[in-house]
């Protein structure tokens, strides 16, 4: 089993930046990709982005390209989501995901583990 714990969410103003973290623990040995999804209020879950085990390949939703950046620190088993120029439309619960393997996952990938989520609220 792998446990994922997100942190870094909160209330910010439009135009602000925020960095989310997701720490993986448990049976994390081997190669695995990590990603982020979000669930806006009253809407469907959305893919945000993902990163391969070595950090060399990323995959982003068009809506966040250029503003959001995913990175990872394998020494800490942690993935980060740097969010810049936040907009009220980015308000959502953000979830961290985990996928065994070497291929960068996407919006339709079956992920092996999910975190509990962290709330991000962007006020106008």
XYZ file of N, CA and C in Angstrom:
372
model
N 0.835 -1.198 0.000
C 0.000 0.000 0.000
C 0.869 1.248 0.000
N 0.359 2.267 -0.635
C 1.031 3.561 -0.676
C 0.064 4.603 -0.127
N 0.577 5.465 0.712
C -0.235 6.554 1.235
C 0.256 7.876 0.644
N -0.687 8.722 0.299
C -0.372 10.031 -0.263
C -0.995 11.104 0.619
N -0.186 12.060 0.995
C -0.686 13.145 1.850
C -0.368 14.478 1.196
N -1.406 15.202 0.827
C -1.233 16.516 0.229
C -1.167 17.600 1.299
N -0.496 18.670 0.970
C -0.437 19.820 1.858
C -0.186 21.072 1.029
N -0.394 22.223 1.668
C -0.102 23.482 1.005
C -1.308 24.241 0.495
N -2.473 23.638 0.605
C -3.664 24.335 0.150
C -4.013 25.487 1.068
N -4.954 26.313 0.622
C -5.377 27.438 1.443
C -6.174 28.443 0.651
N -6.366 29.585 1.260
C -7.115 30.687 0.645
C -6.134 31.747 0.169
N -6.210 32.061 -1.103
C -5.344 33.067 -1.690
C -6.178 34.005 -2.549
N -5.559 35.083 -2.975
C -6.235 36.033 -3.848
C -5.852 35.788 -5.298
N -6.699 36.228 -6.193
C -6.400 36.105 -7.616
C -5.059 36.755 -7.921
N -4.268 36.074 -8.723
C -2.950 36.561 -9.068
C -1.840 36.018 -8.183
N -2.208 35.445 -7.054
C -1.216 34.887 -6.135
C -0.683 33.556 -6.650
N 0.360 33.103 -5.975
C 0.942 31.798 -6.253
C 0.777 30.898 -5.040
N 0.813 29.610 -5.289
C 0.682 28.622 -4.218
C 1.408 27.365 -4.660
N 2.048 26.702 -3.717
C 2.702 25.443 -4.041
C 2.125 24.338 -3.180
N 1.619 23.330 -3.853
C 1.122 22.148 -3.175
C 2.213 21.084 -3.134
N 2.174 20.304 -2.079
C 3.103 19.179 -1.939
C 2.304 17.907 -1.731
N 2.889 16.813 -2.135
C 2.279 15.506 -1.904
C 3.392 14.532 -1.556
N 3.350 14.026 -0.346
C 4.347 13.080 0.112
C 3.805 11.664 0.035
N 4.569 10.795 -0.579
C 4.190 9.391 -0.685
C 4.952 8.574 0.357
N 4.272 7.641 0.967
C 4.913 6.771 1.948
C 4.363 5.367 1.803
N 5.020 4.443 2.439
C 4.616 3.049 2.324
C 5.499 2.326 1.333
N 4.915 1.476 0.526
C 5.666 0.646 -0.411
C 5.904 1.403 -1.714
N 6.790 2.386 -1.640
C 7.027 3.258 -2.786
C 8.245 2.856 -3.610
N 8.865 1.747 -3.340
C 10.046 1.364 -4.110
C 9.657 1.044 -5.537
N 10.581 1.323 -6.453
C 10.295 1.097 -7.861
C 10.015 2.400 -8.577
N 9.676 2.293 -9.840
C 9.417 3.491 -10.623
C 7.925 3.799 -10.638
N 7.612 5.049 -10.447
C 6.212 5.443 -10.433
C 6.077 6.892 -10.860
N 5.032 7.157 -11.549
C 4.692 8.526 -11.926
C 3.757 9.096 -10.870
N 3.688 10.414 -10.849
C 2.759 11.069 -9.939
C 2.033 12.174 -10.681
N 0.857 12.460 -10.222
C 0.070 13.454 -10.921
C -0.847 14.230 -10.003
N -1.569 15.161 -10.600
C -2.536 15.977 -9.867
C -3.843 16.065 -10.640
N -4.905 15.976 -9.906
C -6.244 16.223 -10.417
C -6.880 17.280 -9.512
N -7.998 17.812 -9.965
C -8.736 18.737 -9.115
C -10.235 18.562 -9.324
N -10.962 18.878 -8.270
C -12.411 18.791 -8.311
C -12.983 20.158 -7.949
N -13.379 20.922 -8.959
C -13.982 22.233 -8.686
C -15.368 22.062 -8.083
N -15.870 23.040 -7.390
C -17.206 22.926 -6.812
C -18.267 22.799 -7.896
N -19.100 21.797 -7.754
C -20.179 21.602 -8.699
C -19.755 21.146 -10.077
N -18.527 20.686 -10.207
C -18.038 20.284 -11.522
C -17.408 18.891 -11.450
N -16.974 18.421 -12.599
C -16.354 17.099 -12.652
C -14.869 17.197 -12.342
N -14.319 16.082 -11.950
C -12.892 16.029 -11.675
C -12.101 16.288 -12.947
N -11.019 17.032 -12.820
C -10.200 17.418 -13.972
C -8.759 16.986 -13.770
N -8.168 16.570 -14.828
C -6.731 16.282 -14.843
C -5.981 17.614 -14.851
N -4.963 17.720 -14.016
C -4.128 18.920 -13.983
C -2.789 18.650 -14.665
N -2.123 17.605 -14.243
C -0.842 17.278 -14.846
C -0.207 16.084 -14.181
N 0.897 15.618 -14.757
C 1.590 14.461 -14.219
C 3.063 14.539 -14.591
N 3.842 13.724 -13.903
C 5.282 13.720 -14.121
C 5.796 12.304 -13.991
N 6.771 11.954 -14.834
C 7.344 10.613 -14.780
C 8.238 10.448 -13.566
N 8.651 9.178 -13.350
C 9.420 8.860 -12.164
C 10.723 9.644 -12.110
N 11.338 9.937 -13.246
C 12.623 10.630 -13.244
C 12.484 12.134 -13.424
N 11.261 12.612 -13.545
C 11.039 14.045 -13.671
C 11.310 14.613 -15.039
N 11.644 13.747 -16.003
C 12.049 14.262 -17.309
C 10.880 14.566 -18.223
N 9.757 13.964 -17.968
C 8.594 14.165 -18.831
C 7.400 14.592 -18.004
N 6.734 15.625 -18.489
C 5.517 16.091 -17.830
C 4.382 16.148 -18.835
N 3.206 16.174 -18.311
C 2.003 16.220 -19.125
C 1.026 17.143 -18.412
N 0.553 18.183 -19.086
C -0.316 19.172 -18.447
C -1.632 19.311 -19.216
N -2.644 19.639 -18.476
C -3.890 20.039 -19.111
C -3.672 21.390 -19.787
N -4.344 21.602 -20.905
C -4.173 22.855 -21.639
C -4.511 24.071 -20.775
N -5.443 23.886 -19.880
C -5.918 25.012 -19.080
C -4.880 25.526 -18.085
N -3.858 24.731 -17.804
C -2.864 25.157 -16.816
C -1.472 25.335 -17.402
N -1.304 25.003 -18.651
C 0.023 25.134 -19.270
C 0.516 26.575 -19.175
N 1.748 26.712 -18.796
C 2.349 28.026 -18.678
C 2.179 28.681 -17.311
N 1.230 28.164 -16.509
C 1.012 28.724 -15.180
C 1.318 27.734 -14.064
N 1.108 26.476 -14.318
C 1.340 25.443 -13.308
C 2.561 24.618 -13.706
N 3.327 24.229 -12.714
C 4.509 23.407 -12.951
C 4.559 22.280 -11.939
N 4.776 21.071 -12.443
C 4.920 19.906 -11.572
C 6.390 19.524 -11.504
N 6.834 19.220 -10.318
C 8.202 18.748 -10.120
C 8.179 17.695 -9.030
N 9.296 17.014 -8.846
C 9.350 15.984 -7.816
C 10.740 15.882 -7.237
N 10.788 15.408 -6.007
C 12.035 15.150 -5.296
C 11.973 13.701 -4.841
N 12.648 12.832 -5.560
C 12.554 11.411 -5.259
C 13.218 11.058 -3.921
N 14.162 11.849 -3.496
C 14.788 11.600 -2.198
C 13.769 11.751 -1.073
N 12.757 12.586 -1.327
C 11.716 12.823 -0.326
C 10.398 12.158 -0.699
N 10.389 11.437 -1.819
C 9.148 10.823 -2.307
C 8.019 11.845 -2.358
N 8.331 13.004 -2.860
C 7.380 14.112 -2.851
C 7.245 14.717 -4.244
N 6.032 15.050 -4.597
C 5.744 15.758 -5.835
C 5.151 17.115 -5.477
N 5.440 18.078 -6.311
C 4.992 19.441 -6.051
C 4.149 19.959 -7.221
N 3.253 20.845 -6.910
C 2.479 21.539 -7.931
C 2.596 23.030 -7.644
N 3.399 23.703 -8.455
C 3.552 25.138 -8.326
C 2.494 25.804 -9.194
N 1.674 26.624 -8.568
C 0.573 27.273 -9.273
C 0.773 28.780 -9.216
N 0.911 29.372 -10.367
C 1.118 30.818 -10.464
C -0.087 31.487 -11.122
N -0.198 32.782 -10.893
C -1.286 33.558 -11.493
C -2.629 32.878 -11.287
N -2.913 32.535 -10.069
C -4.141 31.809 -9.768
C -5.377 32.655 -10.057
N -6.406 31.967 -10.473
C -7.684 32.593 -10.823
C -8.784 31.951 -9.990
N -9.887 32.663 -9.785
C -10.995 32.068 -9.021
C -11.451 30.727 -9.605
N -11.312 30.570 -10.931
C -11.714 29.316 -11.565
C -10.825 28.141 -11.157
N -9.702 28.427 -10.538
C -8.811 27.362 -10.064
C -9.217 26.832 -8.689
N -10.250 27.416 -8.121
C -10.747 26.935 -6.834
C -11.220 25.494 -6.971
N -10.673 24.634 -6.119
C -10.993 23.204 -6.213
C -10.308 22.464 -5.071
N -10.703 21.228 -4.906
C -9.929 20.316 -4.081
C -8.917 19.656 -5.010
N -7.671 19.729 -4.644
C -6.599 19.180 -5.469
C -6.144 17.846 -4.887
N -6.092 16.845 -5.778
C -5.743 15.497 -5.377
C -4.438 15.063 -6.023
N -3.642 14.392 -5.240
C -2.399 13.803 -5.724
C -2.672 12.360 -6.142
N -2.001 11.922 -7.189
C -2.191 10.554 -7.660
C -0.839 9.870 -7.877
N -0.905 8.558 -7.975
C 0.311 7.721 -8.027
C 0.050 6.598 -9.009
N 1.008 6.406 -9.910
C 0.843 5.363 -10.920
C 2.141 4.623 -11.115
N 2.127 3.330 -10.855
C 3.319 2.514 -11.095
C 3.665 2.542 -12.581
N 4.961 2.583 -12.877
C 5.409 2.492 -14.245
C 6.280 3.651 -14.664
N 6.683 3.614 -15.928
C 7.633 4.599 -16.440
C 7.007 5.603 -17.408
N 5.797 5.343 -17.845
C 5.157 6.210 -18.834
C 4.449 7.364 -18.124
N 4.503 8.542 -18.724
C 3.798 9.668 -18.115
C 2.295 9.441 -18.270
N 1.555 9.482 -17.187
C 0.114 9.246 -17.261
C -0.652 10.484 -17.721
N -1.922 10.274 -17.982
C -2.754 11.371 -18.440
C -4.118 11.358 -17.797
N -5.058 12.045 -18.405
C -6.379 12.177 -17.785
C -7.181 10.899 -17.719
N -6.928 9.948 -18.584
C -7.716 8.713 -18.600
C -6.963 7.521 -18.034
N -5.780 7.750 -17.539
C -4.993 6.671 -16.936
C -5.677 6.162 -15.677
N -5.577 4.869 -15.460
C -6.043 4.313 -14.192
C -4.926 4.456 -13.176
N -5.128 5.282 -12.189
C -4.114 5.518 -11.175
C -4.248 4.512 -10.037
N -3.117 4.167 -9.465
C -3.122 3.135 -8.437
C -3.526 3.661 -7.062
N -3.153 4.900 -6.784
C -3.472 5.475 -5.474
C -3.852 6.944 -5.626
N -4.679 7.378 -4.695
C -5.122 8.773 -4.634
C -4.945 9.297 -3.219
N -4.640 10.576 -3.122
C -4.608 11.222 -1.826
C -5.991 11.679 -1.406
N -6.048 12.281 -0.226
C -7.326 12.731 0.313
C -7.720 14.115 -0.185
N -6.785 14.834 -0.742
C -7.096 16.140 -1.311
C -6.781 17.296 -0.379
N -6.516 18.430 -0.985
C -6.290 19.655 -0.229
C -7.054 20.778 -0.926
N -7.716 21.593 -0.142
C -8.578 22.638 -0.693
C -7.758 23.855 -1.083
N -8.009 24.329 -2.290
C -7.438 25.591 -2.757
C -8.603 26.512 -3.104
N -8.622 27.666 -2.489
C -9.672 28.638 -2.752
C -9.023 29.937 -3.196
N -9.450 30.420 -4.361
C -8.895 31.652 -4.911
C -10.007 32.696 -4.929
N -9.806 33.754 -4.198
C -10.813 34.819 -4.138
C -10.504 35.886 -5.180
N -11.549 36.526 -5.646
C -11.386 37.556 -6.690
C -11.139 38.921 -6.083
